[in-house]
């Protein structure tokens, strides 16, 4: 049973470029959340997708957008990259909490390390 | 807004020493609390979680945490650390009972633990 997978592992971009990161959830999961982990800090919630819709969003600008596909996999897109976007981007999958009426554990992937030069 | 704070950024211990990492959260409603661990080069893993009931929760690898509601604290403990416990530890919280909250995690800044052999 594969866990959460992310691609690519590492990515180097320059300021102003656009980037797409990909995530495949753990088998059986239907919800994908994205987090940004800057160096030396804890992960910060970006947004969450369920049923191909953005369900929640953290305090991130519109340059950060996402998508969820019918197979539950997800993409994170960042436009007009800034130096401050350099971070580890984590994907976490889970079952949608309302469906099960209790908190459902999130399982994290290994992350994509994005460096913006 | 919900927030989580961890008191120690870096902790250095010798093997067999006891460990206590502090975590405080600020939120007036019902929260679920978690400790995650990130070993060098690995993804975030759940150590333990508190939803309700017994405030002393036991997790994997001999870790435990105590929820003290009056102090808004959820400190992580281990009686005797091992070199293999060297990792970064994150405290996290998720609100419950709010249809808009889902299972978004709010993380603390992390504590980097180094255990000397």
PDB file of C-alpha atoms in Angstrom:
ATOM      1  CA  UNK A   1       0.000   0.000   0.000  1.00  0.00           C
ATOM      2  CA  UNK A   2       1.700   3.161  -1.237  1.00  0.00           C
ATOM      3  CA  UNK A   3       1.759   6.107   1.062  1.00  0.00           C
ATOM      4  CA  UNK A   4       1.586   9.718  -0.044  1.00  0.00           C
ATOM      5  CA  UNK A   5       3.891  10.425  -2.952  1.00  0.00           C
ATOM      6  CA  UNK A   6       5.081  13.772  -4.267  1.00  0.00           C
ATOM      7  CA  UNK A   7       6.953  14.886  -7.330  1.00  0.00           C
ATOM      8  CA  UNK A   8       9.407  16.240  -8.080  1.00  0.00           C
ATOM      9  CA  UNK A   9      11.711  15.816  -5.102  1.00  0.00           C
ATOM     10  CA  UNK A  10      13.655  18.984  -5.756  1.00  0.00           C
ATOM     11  CA  UNK A  11      13.061  21.940  -8.018  1.00  0.00           C
ATOM     12  CA  UNK A  12      15.011  25.096  -8.785  1.00  0.00           C
ATOM     13  CA  UNK A  13      13.259  28.072 -10.360  1.00  0.00           C
ATOM     14  CA  UNK A  14      13.991  31.755 -10.843  1.00  0.00           C
ATOM     15  CA  UNK A  15      11.949  34.694  -9.666  1.00  0.00           C
ATOM     16  CA  UNK A  16       8.866  35.348 -11.738  1.00  0.00           C
ATOM     17  CA  UNK A  17       8.551  31.804 -13.011  1.00  0.00           C
ATOM     18  CA  UNK A  18       5.664  29.470 -12.385  1.00  0.00           C
ATOM     19  CA  UNK A  19       5.852  26.011 -10.794  1.00  0.00           C
ATOM     20  CA  UNK A  20       3.576  22.981 -10.497  1.00  0.00           C
ATOM     21  CA  UNK A  21       3.976  20.405  -7.751  1.00  0.00           C
ATOM     22  CA  UNK A  22       2.174  17.072  -7.719  1.00  0.00           C
ATOM     23  CA  UNK A  23       0.784  14.801  -5.031  1.00  0.00           C
ATOM     24  CA  UNK A  24      -0.789  11.354  -5.025  1.00  0.00           C
ATOM     25  CA  UNK A  25      -2.714  10.550  -1.836  1.00  0.00           C
ATOM     26  CA  UNK A  26      -2.518   7.403   0.212  1.00  0.00           C
ATOM     27  CA  UNK A  27      -4.716   4.646  -1.136  1.00  0.00           C
ATOM     28  CA  UNK A  28      -8.319   5.082   0.053  1.00  0.00           C
ATOM     29  CA  UNK A  29      -7.964   8.772   0.917  1.00  0.00           C
ATOM     30  CA  UNK A  30     -10.095  11.437  -0.741  1.00  0.00           C
ATOM     31  CA  UNK A  31      -8.772  14.697   0.708  1.00  0.00           C
ATOM     32  CA  UNK A  32      -5.489  16.456   0.008  1.00  0.00           C
ATOM     33  CA  UNK A  33      -4.017  19.309   2.005  1.00  0.00           C
ATOM     34  CA  UNK A  34      -0.934  21.338   1.108  1.00  0.00           C
ATOM     35  CA  UNK A  35       1.484  22.906   3.553  1.00  0.00           C
ATOM     36  CA  UNK A  36       4.512  25.172   3.152  1.00  0.00           C
ATOM     37  CA  UNK A  37       7.450  24.594   5.480  1.00  0.00           C
ATOM     38  CA  UNK A  38      10.026  27.369   5.351  1.00  0.00           C
ATOM     39  CA  UNK A  39      13.494  26.601   6.680  1.00  0.00           C
ATOM     40  CA  UNK A  40      13.503  26.418  10.458  1.00  0.00           C
ATOM     41  CA  UNK A  41       9.750  26.774  10.780  1.00  0.00           C
ATOM     42  CA  UNK A  42       6.737  24.562  11.197  1.00  0.00           C
ATOM     43  CA  UNK A  43       4.464  23.728   8.272  1.00  0.00           C
ATOM     44  CA  UNK A  44       1.829  26.321   7.372  1.00  0.00           C
ATOM     45  CA  UNK A  45      -1.490  25.324   5.873  1.00  0.00           C
ATOM     46  CA  UNK A  46      -2.022  26.514   2.287  1.00  0.00           C
ATOM     47  CA  UNK A  47      -5.302  24.886   1.239  1.00  0.00           C
ATOM     48  CA  UNK A  48      -7.295  21.685   1.213  1.00  0.00           C
ATOM     49  CA  UNK A  49      -9.096  19.921  -1.641  1.00  0.00           C
ATOM     50  CA  UNK A  50     -11.998  17.525  -1.494  1.00  0.00           C
ATOM     51  CA  UNK A  51     -14.293  16.466  -4.332  1.00  0.00           C
ATOM     52  CA  UNK A  52     -12.172  18.556  -6.692  1.00  0.00           C
ATOM     53  CA  UNK A  53     -13.017  21.768  -4.821  1.00  0.00           C
ATOM     54  CA  UNK A  54     -10.961  23.982  -2.564  1.00  0.00           C
ATOM     55  CA  UNK A  55     -12.586  23.553   0.851  1.00  0.00           C
ATOM     56  CA  UNK A  56     -10.359  25.627   3.081  1.00  0.00           C
ATOM     57  CA  UNK A  57      -7.596  28.112   2.544  1.00  0.00           C
ATOM     58  CA  UNK A  58      -4.877  29.462   4.780  1.00  0.00           C
ATOM     59  CA  UNK A  59      -3.328  32.902   4.646  1.00  0.00           C
ATOM     60  CA  UNK A  60      -1.652  32.607   1.249  1.00  0.00           C
ATOM     61  CA  UNK A  61      -2.017  34.939  -1.761  1.00  0.00           C
ATOM     62  CA  UNK A  62      -3.862  34.066  -4.940  1.00  0.00           C
ATOM     63  CA  UNK A  63      -0.539  33.248  -6.590  1.00  0.00           C
ATOM     64  CA  UNK A  64      -0.993  29.893  -4.877  1.00  0.00           C
ATOM     65  CA  UNK A  65      -3.645  27.803  -6.573  1.00  0.00           C
ATOM     66  CA  UNK A  66      -4.473  24.149  -6.752  1.00  0.00           C
ATOM     67  CA  UNK A  67      -6.422  21.444  -8.394  1.00  0.00           C
ATOM     68  CA  UNK A  68      -7.715  18.017  -7.513  1.00  0.00           C
ATOM     69  CA  UNK A  69      -8.370  15.352 -10.116  1.00  0.00           C
ATOM     70  CA  UNK A  70     -11.076  12.661 -10.156  1.00  0.00           C
ATOM     71  CA  UNK A  71      -8.504  10.108  -8.942  1.00  0.00           C
ATOM     72  CA  UNK A  72      -7.941  12.352  -5.857  1.00  0.00           C
ATOM     73  CA  UNK A  73      -4.429  13.362  -6.853  1.00  0.00           C
ATOM     74  CA  UNK A  74      -3.648  17.035  -6.603  1.00  0.00           C
ATOM     75  CA  UNK A  75      -1.455  19.804  -7.972  1.00  0.00           C
ATOM     76  CA  UNK A  76      -0.171  22.941  -6.327  1.00  0.00           C
ATOM     77  CA  UNK A  77       0.624  25.836  -8.658  1.00  0.00           C
ATOM     78  CA  UNK A  78       2.581  28.911  -7.691  1.00  0.00           C
ATOM     79  CA  UNK A  79       2.773  31.851 -10.095  1.00  0.00           C
ATOM     80  CA  UNK A  80       5.176  34.780 -10.173  1.00  0.00           C
ATOM     81  CA  UNK A  81       7.619  33.094  -7.836  1.00  0.00           C
ATOM     82  CA  UNK A  82       9.308  35.151  -5.139  1.00  0.00           C
ATOM     83  CA  UNK A  83      12.497  34.390  -3.249  1.00  0.00           C
ATOM     84  CA  UNK A  84      10.351  33.917  -0.150  1.00  0.00           C
ATOM     85  CA  UNK A  85       8.527  31.008  -1.790  1.00  0.00           C
ATOM     86  CA  UNK A  86      11.631  28.871  -1.284  1.00  0.00           C
ATOM     87  CA  UNK A  87      10.487  26.113   1.069  1.00  0.00           C
ATOM     88  CA  UNK A  88       9.581  22.478   1.475  1.00  0.00           C
ATOM     89  CA  UNK A  89       6.061  21.911   0.179  1.00  0.00           C
ATOM     90  CA  UNK A  90       4.259  19.096   1.933  1.00  0.00           C
ATOM     91  CA  UNK A  91       1.209  17.247   0.792  1.00  0.00           C
ATOM     92  CA  UNK A  92      -0.983  15.414   3.290  1.00  0.00           C
ATOM     93  CA  UNK A  93      -3.876  13.094   2.571  1.00  0.00           C
ATOM     94  CA  UNK A  94      -6.795  12.033   4.720  1.00  0.00           C
ATOM     95  CA  UNK A  95     -10.463  11.178   4.649  1.00  0.00           C
ATOM     96  CA  UNK A  96     -12.751  14.174   4.636  1.00  0.00           C
ATOM     97  CA  UNK A  97     -13.600  14.848   8.244  1.00  0.00           C
ATOM     98  CA  UNK A  98     -17.321  15.462   7.941  1.00  0.00           C
ATOM     99  CA  UNK A  99     -17.892  12.137   6.321  1.00  0.00           C
ATOM    100  CA  UNK A 100     -16.625  10.300   9.388  1.00  0.00           C
ATOM    101  CA  UNK A 101     -17.763  12.806  12.041  1.00  0.00           C
ATOM    102  CA  UNK A 102     -14.406  12.860  13.778  1.00  0.00           C
ATOM    103  CA  UNK A 103     -10.935  14.064  13.071  1.00  0.00           C
ATOM    104  CA  UNK A 104      -9.191  11.947  10.487  1.00  0.00           C
ATOM    105  CA  UNK A 105      -5.439  11.575  10.635  1.00  0.00           C
ATOM    106  CA  UNK A 106      -3.399  13.247   7.942  1.00  0.00           C
ATOM    107  CA  UNK A 107      -0.546  11.302   6.372  1.00  0.00           C
ATOM    108  CA  UNK A 108       2.303  13.358   4.993  1.00  0.00           C
ATOM    109  CA  UNK A 109       4.410  12.873   1.913  1.00  0.00           C
ATOM    110  CA  UNK A 110       8.167  13.448   1.728  1.00  0.00           C
ATOM    111  CA  UNK A 111       7.754  16.923   0.272  1.00  0.00           C
ATOM    112  CA  UNK A 112       9.090  18.864  -2.676  1.00  0.00           C
ATOM    113  CA  UNK A 113      12.025  21.180  -1.962  1.00  0.00           C
ATOM    114  CA  UNK A 114      11.548  24.356  -4.020  1.00  0.00           C
ATOM    115  CA  UNK A 115      14.433  26.799  -4.364  1.00  0.00           C
ATOM    116  CA  UNK A 116      13.782  30.152  -5.983  1.00  0.00           C
ATOM    117  CA  UNK A 117      16.860  32.026  -7.187  1.00  0.00           C
TER     118      UNK A 117
ATOM    119  CA  UNK B   1      -7.052  32.777  15.413  1.00  0.00           C
ATOM    120  CA  UNK B   2      -5.652  29.468  16.507  1.00  0.00           C
ATOM    121  CA  UNK B   3      -1.946  29.346  17.249  1.00  0.00           C
ATOM    122  CA  UNK B   4       0.546  26.846  18.621  1.00  0.00           C
ATOM    123  CA  UNK B   5       3.831  27.744  20.279  1.00  0.00           C
ATOM    124  CA  UNK B   6       6.774  25.595  21.218  1.00  0.00           C
ATOM    125  CA  UNK B   7       9.089  26.949  23.861  1.00  0.00           C
ATOM    126  CA  UNK B   8      12.377  25.388  22.908  1.00  0.00           C
ATOM    127  CA  UNK B   9      13.870  25.677  19.463  1.00  0.00           C
ATOM    128  CA  UNK B  10      16.899  23.495  20.142  1.00  0.00           C
ATOM    129  CA  UNK B  11      17.435  20.877  22.824  1.00  0.00           C
ATOM    130  CA  UNK B  12      20.588  18.831  23.336  1.00  0.00           C
ATOM    131  CA  UNK B  13      20.509  15.806  25.634  1.00  0.00           C
ATOM    132  CA  UNK B  14      22.699  12.857  26.424  1.00  0.00           C
ATOM    133  CA  UNK B  15      21.380   9.349  25.960  1.00  0.00           C
ATOM    134  CA  UNK B  16      19.209   8.121  28.861  1.00  0.00           C
ATOM    135  CA  UNK B  17      18.292  11.671  29.879  1.00  0.00           C
ATOM    136  CA  UNK B  18      14.631  12.529  30.308  1.00  0.00           C
ATOM    137  CA  UNK B  19      12.886  14.704  27.764  1.00  0.00           C
ATOM    138  CA  UNK B  20      10.102  17.231  28.061  1.00  0.00           C
ATOM    139  CA  UNK B  21       9.180  19.509  25.174  1.00  0.00           C
ATOM    140  CA  UNK B  22       6.725  22.274  25.817  1.00  0.00           C
ATOM    141  CA  UNK B  23       3.724  23.120  23.669  1.00  0.00           C
ATOM    142  CA  UNK B  24       0.985  25.669  24.248  1.00  0.00           C
ATOM    143  CA  UNK B  25      -2.001  26.379  22.061  1.00  0.00           C
ATOM    144  CA  UNK B  26      -4.391  29.260  21.984  1.00  0.00           C
ATOM    145  CA  UNK B  27      -7.952  28.470  21.071  1.00  0.00           C
ATOM    146  CA  UNK B  28     -11.065  28.670  23.156  1.00  0.00           C
ATOM    147  CA  UNK B  29     -12.987  25.813  21.601  1.00  0.00           C
ATOM    148  CA  UNK B  30     -12.434  22.095  21.362  1.00  0.00           C
ATOM    149  CA  UNK B  31      -9.168  21.113  19.772  1.00  0.00           C
ATOM    150  CA  UNK B  32      -7.441  17.940  18.820  1.00  0.00           C
ATOM    151  CA  UNK B  33      -3.735  17.965  19.640  1.00  0.00           C
ATOM    152  CA  UNK B  34      -0.861  16.147  18.013  1.00  0.00           C
ATOM    153  CA  UNK B  35       2.851  15.632  18.140  1.00  0.00           C
ATOM    154  CA  UNK B  36       4.632  14.897  14.889  1.00  0.00           C
ATOM    155  CA  UNK B  37       8.254  13.895  14.414  1.00  0.00           C
ATOM    156  CA  UNK B  38      10.471  14.501  11.410  1.00  0.00           C
ATOM    157  CA  UNK B  39      13.610  12.350  11.381  1.00  0.00           C
ATOM    158  CA  UNK B  40      16.478  13.599   9.217  1.00  0.00           C
ATOM    159  CA  UNK B  41      15.613  13.037   5.580  1.00  0.00           C
ATOM    160  CA  UNK B  42      12.220  11.540   6.346  1.00  0.00           C
ATOM    161  CA  UNK B  43       8.653  12.758   6.174  1.00  0.00           C
ATOM    162  CA  UNK B  44       6.492  13.902   9.062  1.00  0.00           C
ATOM    163  CA  UNK B  45       5.164  11.056  11.163  1.00  0.00           C
ATOM    164  CA  UNK B  46       2.507  11.101  13.847  1.00  0.00           C
ATOM    165  CA  UNK B  47       3.874  10.344  17.326  1.00  0.00           C
ATOM    166  CA  UNK B  48       0.649  10.645  19.284  1.00  0.00           C
ATOM    167  CA  UNK B  49      -2.677  12.435  19.387  1.00  0.00           C
ATOM    168  CA  UNK B  50      -5.235  13.623  21.894  1.00  0.00           C
ATOM    169  CA  UNK B  51      -8.924  13.860  21.055  1.00  0.00           C
ATOM    170  CA  UNK B  52     -10.703  13.427  24.389  1.00  0.00           C
ATOM    171  CA  UNK B  53     -10.745  11.299  27.519  1.00  0.00           C
ATOM    172  CA  UNK B  54      -7.611  10.425  29.481  1.00  0.00           C
ATOM    173  CA  UNK B  55      -5.372  13.506  29.317  1.00  0.00           C
ATOM    174  CA  UNK B  56      -2.255  11.350  29.394  1.00  0.00           C
ATOM    175  CA  UNK B  57      -1.764   9.835  25.986  1.00  0.00           C
ATOM    176  CA  UNK B  58       0.845   7.333  24.957  1.00  0.00           C
ATOM    177  CA  UNK B  59       2.355   7.219  21.518  1.00  0.00           C
ATOM    178  CA  UNK B  60       4.912   5.273  19.604  1.00  0.00           C
ATOM    179  CA  UNK B  61       8.535   4.739  20.625  1.00  0.00           C
ATOM    180  CA  UNK B  62       7.904   5.346  24.315  1.00  0.00           C
ATOM    181  CA  UNK B  63       6.662   8.914  23.964  1.00  0.00           C
ATOM    182  CA  UNK B  64       3.756  10.298  25.949  1.00  0.00           C
ATOM    183  CA  UNK B  65       2.062  13.660  26.290  1.00  0.00           C
ATOM    184  CA  UNK B  66      -0.175  15.251  28.876  1.00  0.00           C
ATOM    185  CA  UNK B  67      -3.063  17.535  27.999  1.00  0.00           C
ATOM    186  CA  UNK B  68      -3.611  20.184  30.685  1.00  0.00           C
ATOM    187  CA  UNK B  69      -6.687  22.146  29.692  1.00  0.00           C
ATOM    188  CA  UNK B  70      -6.270  24.844  32.323  1.00  0.00           C
ATOM    189  CA  UNK B  71      -2.808  25.627  31.020  1.00  0.00           C
ATOM    190  CA  UNK B  72      -3.604  25.164  27.312  1.00  0.00           C
ATOM    191  CA  UNK B  73      -0.602  22.872  27.223  1.00  0.00           C
ATOM    192  CA  UNK B  74       0.264  19.558  25.611  1.00  0.00           C
ATOM    193  CA  UNK B  75       3.837  18.744  26.586  1.00  0.00           C
ATOM    194  CA  UNK B  76       5.714  15.803  25.132  1.00  0.00           C
ATOM    195  CA  UNK B  77       7.742  13.542  27.394  1.00  0.00           C
ATOM    196  CA  UNK B  78      10.018  10.544  27.236  1.00  0.00           C
ATOM    197  CA  UNK B  79      11.695   9.084  30.333  1.00  0.00           C
ATOM    198  CA  UNK B  80      14.915   8.036  28.609  1.00  0.00           C
ATOM    199  CA  UNK B  81      15.953   9.272  25.175  1.00  0.00           C
ATOM    200  CA  UNK B  82      18.050   7.382  22.670  1.00  0.00           C
ATOM    201  CA  UNK B  83      20.391   8.600  19.962  1.00  0.00           C
ATOM    202  CA  UNK B  84      17.761   7.511  17.415  1.00  0.00           C
ATOM    203  CA  UNK B  85      15.353  10.105  18.850  1.00  0.00           C
ATOM    204  CA  UNK B  86      17.414  12.846  17.201  1.00  0.00           C
ATOM    205  CA  UNK B  87      14.842  14.625  15.067  1.00  0.00           C
ATOM    206  CA  UNK B  88      12.639  17.679  14.844  1.00  0.00           C
ATOM    207  CA  UNK B  89       9.414  17.576  16.819  1.00  0.00           C
ATOM    208  CA  UNK B  90       6.288  19.530  15.971  1.00  0.00           C
ATOM    209  CA  UNK B  91       3.241  20.161  18.085  1.00  0.00           C
ATOM    210  CA  UNK B  92       0.020  20.740  16.129  1.00  0.00           C
ATOM    211  CA  UNK B  93      -3.635  21.474  16.747  1.00  0.00           C
ATOM    212  CA  UNK B  94      -6.828  21.091  14.768  1.00  0.00           C
ATOM    213  CA  UNK B  95     -10.200  22.532  15.670  1.00  0.00           C
ATOM    214  CA  UNK B  96     -13.257  20.347  15.924  1.00  0.00           C
ATOM    215  CA  UNK B  97     -16.971  20.924  15.762  1.00  0.00           C
ATOM    216  CA  UNK B  98     -16.787  23.599  13.089  1.00  0.00           C
ATOM    217  CA  UNK B  99     -18.033  22.720   9.620  1.00  0.00           C
ATOM    218  CA  UNK B 100     -15.663  25.221   8.104  1.00  0.00           C
ATOM    219  CA  UNK B 101     -12.572  24.024   9.901  1.00  0.00           C
ATOM    220  CA  UNK B 102     -12.196  20.541   8.574  1.00  0.00           C
ATOM    221  CA  UNK B 103      -8.941  19.024   9.594  1.00  0.00           C
ATOM    222  CA  UNK B 104      -6.568  21.902   8.954  1.00  0.00           C
ATOM    223  CA  UNK B 105      -3.514  21.556  11.172  1.00  0.00           C
ATOM    224  CA  UNK B 106      -1.830  24.505  12.843  1.00  0.00           C
ATOM    225  CA  UNK B 107       1.783  23.704  13.688  1.00  0.00           C
ATOM    226  CA  UNK B 108       4.199  25.136  16.177  1.00  0.00           C
ATOM    227  CA  UNK B 109       7.640  26.243  15.075  1.00  0.00           C
ATOM    228  CA  UNK B 110       9.269  22.952  15.961  1.00  0.00           C
ATOM    229  CA  UNK B 111      11.943  21.814  18.408  1.00  0.00           C
ATOM    230  CA  UNK B 112      15.144  20.351  17.083  1.00  0.00           C
ATOM    231  CA  UNK B 113      16.344  17.602  19.432  1.00  0.00           C
ATOM    232  CA  UNK B 114      19.882  16.303  19.325  1.00  0.00           C
ATOM    233  CA  UNK B 115      20.740  13.284  21.465  1.00  0.00           C
ATOM    234  CA  UNK B 116      24.438  12.721  22.062  1.00  0.00           C
ATOM    235  CA  UNK B 117      25.534   9.093  22.279  1.00  0.00           C
TER     236      UNK B 117
END
